[in-house]
mmCIF file of C-alpha atoms and ligand atoms in Angstrom:
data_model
loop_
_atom_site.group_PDB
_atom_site.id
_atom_site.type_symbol
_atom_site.label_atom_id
_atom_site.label_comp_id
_atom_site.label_asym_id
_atom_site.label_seq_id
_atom_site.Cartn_x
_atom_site.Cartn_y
_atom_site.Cartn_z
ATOM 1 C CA UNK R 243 251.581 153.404 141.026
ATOM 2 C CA UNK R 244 248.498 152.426 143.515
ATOM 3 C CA UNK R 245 250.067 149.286 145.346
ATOM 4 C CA UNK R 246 248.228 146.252 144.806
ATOM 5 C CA UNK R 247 247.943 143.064 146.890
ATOM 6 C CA UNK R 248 246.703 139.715 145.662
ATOM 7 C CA UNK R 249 246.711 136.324 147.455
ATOM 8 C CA UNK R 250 245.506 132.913 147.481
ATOM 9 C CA UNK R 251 244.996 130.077 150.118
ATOM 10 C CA UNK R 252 245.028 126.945 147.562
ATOM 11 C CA UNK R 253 243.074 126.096 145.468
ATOM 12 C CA UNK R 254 241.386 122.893 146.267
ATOM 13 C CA UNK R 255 238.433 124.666 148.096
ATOM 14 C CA UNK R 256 235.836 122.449 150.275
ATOM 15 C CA UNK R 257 233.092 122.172 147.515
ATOM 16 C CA UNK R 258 230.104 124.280 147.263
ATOM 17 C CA UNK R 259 227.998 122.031 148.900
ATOM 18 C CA UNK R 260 229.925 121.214 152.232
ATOM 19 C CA UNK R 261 230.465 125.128 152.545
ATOM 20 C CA UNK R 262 228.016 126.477 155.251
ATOM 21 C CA UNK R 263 227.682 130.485 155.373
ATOM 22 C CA UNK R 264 229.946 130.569 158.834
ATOM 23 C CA UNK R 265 232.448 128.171 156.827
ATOM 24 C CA UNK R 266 232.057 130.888 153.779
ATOM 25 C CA UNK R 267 232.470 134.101 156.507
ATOM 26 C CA UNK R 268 235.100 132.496 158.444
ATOM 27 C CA UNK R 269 237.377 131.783 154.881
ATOM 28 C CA UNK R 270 236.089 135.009 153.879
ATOM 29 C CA UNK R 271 237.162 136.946 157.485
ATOM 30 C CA UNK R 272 240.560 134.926 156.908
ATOM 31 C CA UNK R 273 241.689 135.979 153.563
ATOM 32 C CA UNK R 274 240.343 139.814 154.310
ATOM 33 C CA UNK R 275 242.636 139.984 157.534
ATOM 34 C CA UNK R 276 245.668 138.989 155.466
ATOM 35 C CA UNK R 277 244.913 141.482 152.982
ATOM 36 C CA UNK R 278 244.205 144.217 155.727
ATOM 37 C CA UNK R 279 247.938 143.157 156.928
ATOM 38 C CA UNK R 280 249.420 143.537 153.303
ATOM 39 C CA UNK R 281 247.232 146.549 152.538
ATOM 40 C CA UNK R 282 248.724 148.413 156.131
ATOM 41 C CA UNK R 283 252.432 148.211 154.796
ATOM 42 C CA UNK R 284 251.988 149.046 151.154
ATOM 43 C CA UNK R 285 249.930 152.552 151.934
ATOM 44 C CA UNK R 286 252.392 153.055 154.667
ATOM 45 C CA UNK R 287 255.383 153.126 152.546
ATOM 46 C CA UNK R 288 256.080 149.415 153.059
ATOM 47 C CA UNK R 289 257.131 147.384 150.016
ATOM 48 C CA UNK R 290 255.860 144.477 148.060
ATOM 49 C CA UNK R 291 258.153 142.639 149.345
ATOM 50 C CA UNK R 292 257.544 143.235 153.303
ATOM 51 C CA UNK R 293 253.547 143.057 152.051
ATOM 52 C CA UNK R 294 253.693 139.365 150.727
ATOM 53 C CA UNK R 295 255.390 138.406 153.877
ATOM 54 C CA UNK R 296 252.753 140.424 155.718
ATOM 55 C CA UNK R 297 250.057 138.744 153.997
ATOM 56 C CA UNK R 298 251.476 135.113 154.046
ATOM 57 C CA UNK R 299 252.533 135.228 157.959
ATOM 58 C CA UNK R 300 248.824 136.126 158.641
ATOM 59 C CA UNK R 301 247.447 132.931 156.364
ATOM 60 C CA UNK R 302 250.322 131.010 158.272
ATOM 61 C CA UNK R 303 248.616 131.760 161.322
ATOM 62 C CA UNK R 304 245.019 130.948 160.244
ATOM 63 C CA UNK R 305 244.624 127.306 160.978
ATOM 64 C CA UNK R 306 242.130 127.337 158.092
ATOM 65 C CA UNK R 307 244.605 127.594 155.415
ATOM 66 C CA UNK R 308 247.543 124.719 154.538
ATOM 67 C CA UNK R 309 250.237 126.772 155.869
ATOM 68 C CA UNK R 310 252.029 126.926 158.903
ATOM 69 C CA UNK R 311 249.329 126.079 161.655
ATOM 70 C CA UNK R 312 246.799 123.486 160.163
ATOM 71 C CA UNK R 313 249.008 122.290 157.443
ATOM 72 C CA UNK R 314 248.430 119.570 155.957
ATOM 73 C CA UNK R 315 250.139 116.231 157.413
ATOM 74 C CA UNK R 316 251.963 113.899 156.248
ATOM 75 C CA UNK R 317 251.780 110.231 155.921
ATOM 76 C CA UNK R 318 253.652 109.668 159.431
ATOM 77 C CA UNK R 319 251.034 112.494 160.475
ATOM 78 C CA UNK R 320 253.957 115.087 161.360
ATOM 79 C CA UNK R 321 253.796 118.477 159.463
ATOM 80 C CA UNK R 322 256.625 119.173 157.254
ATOM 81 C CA UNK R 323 256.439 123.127 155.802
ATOM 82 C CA UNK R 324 257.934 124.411 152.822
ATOM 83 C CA UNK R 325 257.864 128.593 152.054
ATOM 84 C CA UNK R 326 260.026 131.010 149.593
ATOM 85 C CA UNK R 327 259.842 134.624 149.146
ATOM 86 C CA UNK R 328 260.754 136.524 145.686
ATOM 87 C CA UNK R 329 262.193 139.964 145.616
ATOM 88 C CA UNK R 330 261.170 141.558 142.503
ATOM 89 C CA UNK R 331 263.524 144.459 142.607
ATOM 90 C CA UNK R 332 266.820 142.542 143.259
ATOM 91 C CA UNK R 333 265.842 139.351 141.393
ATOM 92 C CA UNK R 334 267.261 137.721 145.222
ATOM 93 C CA UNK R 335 265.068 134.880 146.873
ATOM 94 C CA UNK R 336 265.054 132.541 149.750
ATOM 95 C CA UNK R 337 263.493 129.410 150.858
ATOM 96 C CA UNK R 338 263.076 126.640 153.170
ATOM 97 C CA UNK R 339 261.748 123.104 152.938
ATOM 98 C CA UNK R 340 260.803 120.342 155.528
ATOM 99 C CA UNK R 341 261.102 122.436 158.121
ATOM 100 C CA UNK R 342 259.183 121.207 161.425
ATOM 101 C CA UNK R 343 259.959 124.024 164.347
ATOM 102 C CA UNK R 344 259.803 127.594 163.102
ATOM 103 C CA UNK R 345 256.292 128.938 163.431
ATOM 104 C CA UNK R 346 256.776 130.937 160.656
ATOM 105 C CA UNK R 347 258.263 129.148 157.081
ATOM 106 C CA UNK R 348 257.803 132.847 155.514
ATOM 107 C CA UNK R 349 259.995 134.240 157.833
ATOM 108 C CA UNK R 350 262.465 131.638 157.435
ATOM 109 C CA UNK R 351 262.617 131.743 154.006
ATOM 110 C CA UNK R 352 263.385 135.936 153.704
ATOM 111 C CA UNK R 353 266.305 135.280 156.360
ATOM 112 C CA UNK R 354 267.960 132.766 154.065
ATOM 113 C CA UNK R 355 267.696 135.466 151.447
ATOM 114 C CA UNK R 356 269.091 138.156 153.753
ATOM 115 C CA UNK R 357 271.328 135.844 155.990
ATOM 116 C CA UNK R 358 273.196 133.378 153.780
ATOM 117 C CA UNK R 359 274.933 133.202 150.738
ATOM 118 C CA UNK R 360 272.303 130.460 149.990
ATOM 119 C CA UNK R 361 269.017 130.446 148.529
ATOM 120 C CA UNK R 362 267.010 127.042 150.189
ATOM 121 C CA UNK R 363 268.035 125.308 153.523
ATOM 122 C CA UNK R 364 266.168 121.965 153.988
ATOM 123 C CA UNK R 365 265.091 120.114 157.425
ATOM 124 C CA UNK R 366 266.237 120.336 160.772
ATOM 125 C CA UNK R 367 269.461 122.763 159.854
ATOM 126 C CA UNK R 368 266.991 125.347 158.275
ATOM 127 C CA UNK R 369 265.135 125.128 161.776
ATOM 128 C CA UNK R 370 268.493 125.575 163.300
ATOM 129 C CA UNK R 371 269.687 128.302 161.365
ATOM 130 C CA UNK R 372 265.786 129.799 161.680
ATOM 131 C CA UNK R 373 266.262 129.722 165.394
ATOM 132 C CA UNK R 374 269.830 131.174 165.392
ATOM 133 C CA UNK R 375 268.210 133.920 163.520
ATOM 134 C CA UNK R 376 266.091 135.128 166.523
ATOM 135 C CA UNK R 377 262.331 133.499 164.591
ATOM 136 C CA UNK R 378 259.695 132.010 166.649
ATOM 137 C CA UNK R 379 260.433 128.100 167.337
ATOM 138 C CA UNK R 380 257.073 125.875 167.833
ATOM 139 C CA UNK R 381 256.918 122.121 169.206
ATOM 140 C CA UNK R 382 255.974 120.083 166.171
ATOM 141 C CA UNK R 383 252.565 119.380 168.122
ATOM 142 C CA UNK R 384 251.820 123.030 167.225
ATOM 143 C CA UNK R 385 251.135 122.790 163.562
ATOM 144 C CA UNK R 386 248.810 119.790 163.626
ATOM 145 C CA UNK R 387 244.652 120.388 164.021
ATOM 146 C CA UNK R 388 242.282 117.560 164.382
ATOM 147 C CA UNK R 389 241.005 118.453 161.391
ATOM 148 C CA UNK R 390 243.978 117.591 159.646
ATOM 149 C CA UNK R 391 244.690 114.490 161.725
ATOM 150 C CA UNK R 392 241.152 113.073 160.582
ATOM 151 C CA UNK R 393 242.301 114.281 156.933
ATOM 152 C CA UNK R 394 245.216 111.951 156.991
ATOM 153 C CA UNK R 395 242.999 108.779 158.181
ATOM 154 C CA UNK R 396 240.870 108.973 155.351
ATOM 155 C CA UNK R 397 243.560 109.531 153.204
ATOM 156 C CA UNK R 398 245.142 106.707 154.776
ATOM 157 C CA UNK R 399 241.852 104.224 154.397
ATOM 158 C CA UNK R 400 241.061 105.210 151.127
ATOM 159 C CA UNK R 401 244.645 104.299 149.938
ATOM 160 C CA UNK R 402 244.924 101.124 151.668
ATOM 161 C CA UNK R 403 240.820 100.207 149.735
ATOM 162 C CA UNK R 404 242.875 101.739 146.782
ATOM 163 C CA UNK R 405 245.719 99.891 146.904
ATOM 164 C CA UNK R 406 247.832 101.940 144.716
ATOM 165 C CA UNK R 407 249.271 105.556 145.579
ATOM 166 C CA UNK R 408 246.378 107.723 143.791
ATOM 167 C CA UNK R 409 244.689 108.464 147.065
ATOM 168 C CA UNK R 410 241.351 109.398 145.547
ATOM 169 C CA UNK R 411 240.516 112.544 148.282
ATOM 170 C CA UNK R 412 238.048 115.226 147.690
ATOM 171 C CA UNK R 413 240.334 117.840 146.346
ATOM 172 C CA UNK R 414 240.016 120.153 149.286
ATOM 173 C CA UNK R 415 241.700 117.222 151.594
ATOM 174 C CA UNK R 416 244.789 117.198 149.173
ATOM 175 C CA UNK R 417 245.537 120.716 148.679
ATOM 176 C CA UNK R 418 245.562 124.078 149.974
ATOM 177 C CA UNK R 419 248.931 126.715 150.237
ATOM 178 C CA UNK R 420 248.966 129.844 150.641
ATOM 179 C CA UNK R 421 250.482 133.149 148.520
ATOM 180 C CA UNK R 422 250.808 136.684 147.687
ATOM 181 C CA UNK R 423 252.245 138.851 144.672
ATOM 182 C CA UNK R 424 252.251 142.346 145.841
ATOM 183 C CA UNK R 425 253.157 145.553 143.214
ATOM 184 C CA UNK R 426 253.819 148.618 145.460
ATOM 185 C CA UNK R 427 253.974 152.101 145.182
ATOM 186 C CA UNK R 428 257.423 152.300 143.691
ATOM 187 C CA UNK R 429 256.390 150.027 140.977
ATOM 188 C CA UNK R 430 258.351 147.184 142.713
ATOM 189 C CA UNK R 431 257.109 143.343 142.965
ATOM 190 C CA UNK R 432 257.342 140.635 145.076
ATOM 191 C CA UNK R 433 255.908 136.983 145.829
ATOM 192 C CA UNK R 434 255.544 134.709 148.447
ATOM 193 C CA UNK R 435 254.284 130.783 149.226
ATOM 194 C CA UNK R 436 254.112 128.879 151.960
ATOM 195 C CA UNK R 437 252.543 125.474 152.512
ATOM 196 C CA UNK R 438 251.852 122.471 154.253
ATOM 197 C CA UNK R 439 252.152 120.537 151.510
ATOM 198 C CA UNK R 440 250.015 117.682 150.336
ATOM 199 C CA UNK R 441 247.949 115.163 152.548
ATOM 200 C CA UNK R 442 249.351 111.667 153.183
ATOM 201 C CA UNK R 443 252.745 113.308 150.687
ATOM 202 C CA UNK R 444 255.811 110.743 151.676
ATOM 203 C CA UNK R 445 258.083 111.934 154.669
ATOM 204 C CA UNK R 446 260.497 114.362 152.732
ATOM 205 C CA UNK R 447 258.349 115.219 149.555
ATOM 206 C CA UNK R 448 258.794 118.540 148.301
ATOM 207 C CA UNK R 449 256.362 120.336 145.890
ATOM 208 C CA UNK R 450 256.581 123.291 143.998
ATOM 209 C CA UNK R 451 256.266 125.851 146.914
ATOM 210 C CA UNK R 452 259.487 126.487 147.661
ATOM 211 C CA UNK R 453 261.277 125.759 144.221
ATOM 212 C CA UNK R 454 261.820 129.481 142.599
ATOM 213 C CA UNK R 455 260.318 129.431 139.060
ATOM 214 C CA UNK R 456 258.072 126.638 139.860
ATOM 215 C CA UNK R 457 255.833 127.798 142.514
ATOM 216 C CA UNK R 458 256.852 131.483 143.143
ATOM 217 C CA UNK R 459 258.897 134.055 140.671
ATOM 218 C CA UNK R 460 259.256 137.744 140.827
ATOM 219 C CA UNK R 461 260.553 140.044 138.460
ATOM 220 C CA UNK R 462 259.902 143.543 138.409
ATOM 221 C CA UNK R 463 260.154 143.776 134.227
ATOM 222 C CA UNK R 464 257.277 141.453 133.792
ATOM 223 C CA UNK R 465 255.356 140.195 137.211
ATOM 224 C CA UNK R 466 255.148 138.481 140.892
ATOM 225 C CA UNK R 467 252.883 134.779 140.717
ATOM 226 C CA UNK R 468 252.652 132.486 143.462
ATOM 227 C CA UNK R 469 250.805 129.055 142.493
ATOM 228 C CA UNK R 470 248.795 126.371 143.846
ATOM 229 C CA UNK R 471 247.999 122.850 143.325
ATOM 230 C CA UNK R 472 249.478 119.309 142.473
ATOM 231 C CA UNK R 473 253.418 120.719 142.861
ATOM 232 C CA UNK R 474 254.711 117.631 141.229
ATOM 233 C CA UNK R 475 252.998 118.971 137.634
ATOM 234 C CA UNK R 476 253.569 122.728 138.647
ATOM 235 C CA UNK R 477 257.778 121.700 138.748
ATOM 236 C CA UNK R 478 257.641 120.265 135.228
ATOM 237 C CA UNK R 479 256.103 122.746 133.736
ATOM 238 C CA UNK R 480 258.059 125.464 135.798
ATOM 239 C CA UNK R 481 254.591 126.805 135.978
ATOM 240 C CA UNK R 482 255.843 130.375 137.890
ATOM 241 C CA UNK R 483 258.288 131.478 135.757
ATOM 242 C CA UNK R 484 256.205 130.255 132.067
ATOM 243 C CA UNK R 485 253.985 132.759 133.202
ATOM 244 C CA UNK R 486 256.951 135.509 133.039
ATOM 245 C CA UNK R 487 257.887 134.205 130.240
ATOM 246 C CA UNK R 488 254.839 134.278 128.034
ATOM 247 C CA UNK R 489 254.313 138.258 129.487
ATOM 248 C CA UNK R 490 257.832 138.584 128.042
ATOM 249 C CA UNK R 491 257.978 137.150 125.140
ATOM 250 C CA UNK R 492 254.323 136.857 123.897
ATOM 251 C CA UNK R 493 253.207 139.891 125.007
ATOM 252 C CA UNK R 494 250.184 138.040 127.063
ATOM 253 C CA UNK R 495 248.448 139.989 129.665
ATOM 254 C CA UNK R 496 248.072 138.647 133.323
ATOM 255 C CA UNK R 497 245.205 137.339 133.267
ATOM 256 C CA UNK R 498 245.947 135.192 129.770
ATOM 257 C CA UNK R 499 249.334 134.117 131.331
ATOM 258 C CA UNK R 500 247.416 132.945 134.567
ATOM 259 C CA UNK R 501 244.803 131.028 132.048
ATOM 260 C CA UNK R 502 247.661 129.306 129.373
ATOM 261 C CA UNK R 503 249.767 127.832 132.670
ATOM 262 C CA UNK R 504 246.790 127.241 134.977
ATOM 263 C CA UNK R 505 244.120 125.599 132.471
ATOM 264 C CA UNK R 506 246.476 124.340 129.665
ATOM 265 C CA UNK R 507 250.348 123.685 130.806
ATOM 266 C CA UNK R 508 249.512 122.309 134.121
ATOM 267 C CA UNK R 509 247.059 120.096 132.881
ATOM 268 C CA UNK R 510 249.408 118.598 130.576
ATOM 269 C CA UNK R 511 251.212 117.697 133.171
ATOM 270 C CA UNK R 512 248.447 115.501 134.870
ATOM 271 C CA UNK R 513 247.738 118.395 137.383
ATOM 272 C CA UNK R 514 245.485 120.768 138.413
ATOM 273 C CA UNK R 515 245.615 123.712 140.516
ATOM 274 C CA UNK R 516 245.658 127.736 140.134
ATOM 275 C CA UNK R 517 247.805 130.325 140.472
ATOM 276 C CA UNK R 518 248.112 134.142 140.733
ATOM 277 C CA UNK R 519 249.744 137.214 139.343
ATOM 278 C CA UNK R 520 250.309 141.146 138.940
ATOM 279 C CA UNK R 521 252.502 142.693 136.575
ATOM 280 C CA UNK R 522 254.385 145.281 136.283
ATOM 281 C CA UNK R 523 251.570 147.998 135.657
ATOM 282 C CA UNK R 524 249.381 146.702 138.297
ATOM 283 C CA UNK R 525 247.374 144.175 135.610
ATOM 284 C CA UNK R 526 245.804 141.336 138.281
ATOM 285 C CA UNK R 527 245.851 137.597 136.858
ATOM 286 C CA UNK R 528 244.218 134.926 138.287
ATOM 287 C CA UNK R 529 243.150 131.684 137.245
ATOM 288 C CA UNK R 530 242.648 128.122 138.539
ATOM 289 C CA UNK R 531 241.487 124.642 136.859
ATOM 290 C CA UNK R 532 239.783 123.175 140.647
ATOM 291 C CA UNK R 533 236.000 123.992 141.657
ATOM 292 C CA UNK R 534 237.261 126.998 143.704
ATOM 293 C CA UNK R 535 240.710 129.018 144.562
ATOM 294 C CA UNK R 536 240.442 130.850 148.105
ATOM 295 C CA UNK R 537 241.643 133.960 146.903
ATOM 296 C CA UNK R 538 241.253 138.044 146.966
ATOM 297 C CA UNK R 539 242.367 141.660 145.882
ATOM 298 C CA UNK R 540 242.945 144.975 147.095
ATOM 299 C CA UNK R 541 244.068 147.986 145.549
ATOM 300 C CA UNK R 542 244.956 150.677 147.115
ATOM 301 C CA UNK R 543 242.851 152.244 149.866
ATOM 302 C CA UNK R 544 239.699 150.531 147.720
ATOM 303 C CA UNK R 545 237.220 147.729 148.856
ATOM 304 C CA UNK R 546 238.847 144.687 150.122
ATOM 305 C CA UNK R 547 237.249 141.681 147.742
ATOM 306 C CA UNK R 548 237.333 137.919 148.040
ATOM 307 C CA UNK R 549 236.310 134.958 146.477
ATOM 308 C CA UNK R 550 235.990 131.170 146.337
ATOM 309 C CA UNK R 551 234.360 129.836 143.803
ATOM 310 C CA UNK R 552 234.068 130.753 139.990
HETATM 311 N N1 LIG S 833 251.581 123.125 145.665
HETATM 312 C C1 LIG S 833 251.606 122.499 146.951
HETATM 313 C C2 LIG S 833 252.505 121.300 146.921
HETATM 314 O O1 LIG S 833 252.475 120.564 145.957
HETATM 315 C C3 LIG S 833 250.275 122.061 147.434
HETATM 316 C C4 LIG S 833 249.165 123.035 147.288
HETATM 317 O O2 LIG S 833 249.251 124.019 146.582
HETATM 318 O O3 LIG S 833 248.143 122.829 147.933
HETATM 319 O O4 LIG S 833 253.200 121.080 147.885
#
C-alpha cells in the first residue's frame, strides 16, 4: 500500500480577492510543511496514526491556521481548543475540549486514548491531566494573535449593528480547523482535528471537532475523514461517520461520500463547510460547499500538492 496523507486547515478560506501571492505562498509553505511532517513518518515506517498527529501538531503550530496558536477566540476573547484523534486499526479514540493550557490539543487528545479508560476530558481537568502526562503547558496569552483579537471586534460590532446572534462575518473570520486522514503502508487509517473553534462562539461551545463520528471517524474497513465548517450542522448530521456509512453500505467512492455529506447533508442542516477522506485502498475524497478549503495531498515519495480554492 503507498501511504497517503491528506489534510485540511478549514474551510472558510480568506476570499480570492483579499489573498495576495505572499498570503497564497505563506498558506501554501504552511500546509506543505505539515505534509512534509506526515510524509517523514509514513515512509519511515511510522503509522497513520502517528502521521495525522504529525501533520495536525505542525498546523497547531502555524498561527495561520484555527488551531492551537492563532485559534480563533471566543466571545470573552480567551481561546478555548477542542482536538480528537481516530485510530483506524483499533477502532480506539481520544479527545479533549475547552482546553486553555496545553500547547498541543492533538497531543492531548491521543493521551486520553492511551492514558484513560475515557475517551473526552473537558476544561481545566483535561489541562490537568495533559500536564500530568508530561505535554507542553502554554499561558493562555500564548494562543491569541492580533489578528484574531481584531477578528473578535468585528465580530463583536457587527453583532451588536445585528442585534441578533447571526454574526454576519466573512466566512474566513468564522471558521478555520485543522485535519488529517492518513492510510499507511500497512493498509491502516487514522484521523485527526483540532480547532479553535468558531469566532465570537459562547464561552463553553463545543463543535463538531472533537465529537467522534461528527467531526473525525476512522475505520480501517471503510475510511479516515476529518471535517470542517459550521460544527453545530456537522453534529446533526453526524457528518464523519455518514461518510463511512454511505462507503459501507452504498458502495460510494471517496470522493462521492465527501460530495453527498459536504454539498447535500450538511447543507440541510443550515451549514456549510468541507471535509476530507481516504479509504481503505488509498481512494482520496475531498469536498467542501465554502469558496475555498485550505487543503493538500501526498502520496508516497510523490509531489507534495496543495490547494485553496476550487
Ligand atoms: N468545525 C469547527 C467548529 O464548529 C469550526 C471549523 O471547522 O472551522 O468548532
Amino acid at each position: 500500500m503507498t501511504p497517503t496523507l491528506v489534510i485540511h486547515g478549514g474551510a472558510g478560506t480568506i476570499t480570492a480577492q483579499e489573498m495576495t501571492p505572499a498570503k497564497e505562498a505563506a498558506y501554501r509553505a504552511g500546509l506543505a510543511a505539515a505534509l512534509e511532517a506526515g510524509r517523514a513518518v509514513l515512509m519511515g515506517g511510522g503509522t497513520a496514526f502517528a502521521a495525522v498527529m504529525a501533520a495536525v501538531e505542525t498546523l497547531e503550530d502555524d498561527p495561520l491556521f484555527n488551531a492551537g496558536r492563532g485559534a480563533t477566540l471566543t466571545r470573552n476573547g480567551t481561546a478555548e481548543l477542542d482536538a480528537s484523534i481516530m485510530d483506524g486499526a483499533t477502532g480506539r479514540a481520544g479527545a479533549v475540549a475547552g482546553v486553555t493550557r496545553v500547547r498541543n490539543p492533538v497531543k492531548a487528545a491521543a493521551a486520553v486514548m492511551r492514558a484513560t479508560p475515557h475517551l473526552l476530558l473537558i476544561g481545566p481537568a483535561a489541562d490537568d491531566f495533559a500536564a500530568g502526562q508530561g505535554l507542553e503547558m502554554v499561558e493562555p496569552a500564548y494562543f491569541i494573535t492580533p489578528h484574531r483579537q481584531a477578528q473578535l471586534e468585528e465580530a463583536i460590532r457587527t453583532q451588536r449593528i445585528a442585534l441578533d446572534h447571526d454574526v454576519r462575518l466573512p466566512e474566513k473570520s468564522r471558521m478555520g480547523t485543522v485535519g488529517a486522514v492518513a492510510i499507511d503502508a500497512q493498509g491502516h487509517l487514522a484521523a485527526a482535528t483540532s480547532t479553535g473553534g468558531m469566532t465570537n462562539k459562547m464561552n463553553g461551545r463545543v463543535g463538531d471537532t472533537p465529537l467522534i463520528g461528527a467531526g473525525t471517524w476512522a475505520e480501517d474497513e471503510t475510511c479516515a475523514v476529518s471535517c470542517t465548517g459550521k460544527g453545530e450542522a456537522f453534529i446533526r448530521c453526524a457528518a464523519a461517520h455518514q461518510v463511512a456509512s454511505l462507503i459501507r453500505y452504498r458502495g460510494m467512492t471517496a470522493q462521492e461520500a465527501a460530495e453527498e455529506v459536504a454539498l447535500r447533508l450538511v447543507p440541510a442542516q443550515e451549514g456549510s463547510g468541507g471535509l476530507i477522506v481516504v479509504d481503505a485502498q488509498g481512494g482520496v475524497g475531498m469536498a467542501f460547499g465554502t469558496s475555498g478549503m485550505y487543503r493538500g495531498v501526498v502520496r508516497g515519495r510523490g509531489p507534495v500538492e496543495t490547494a485553496i480554492y476550487r
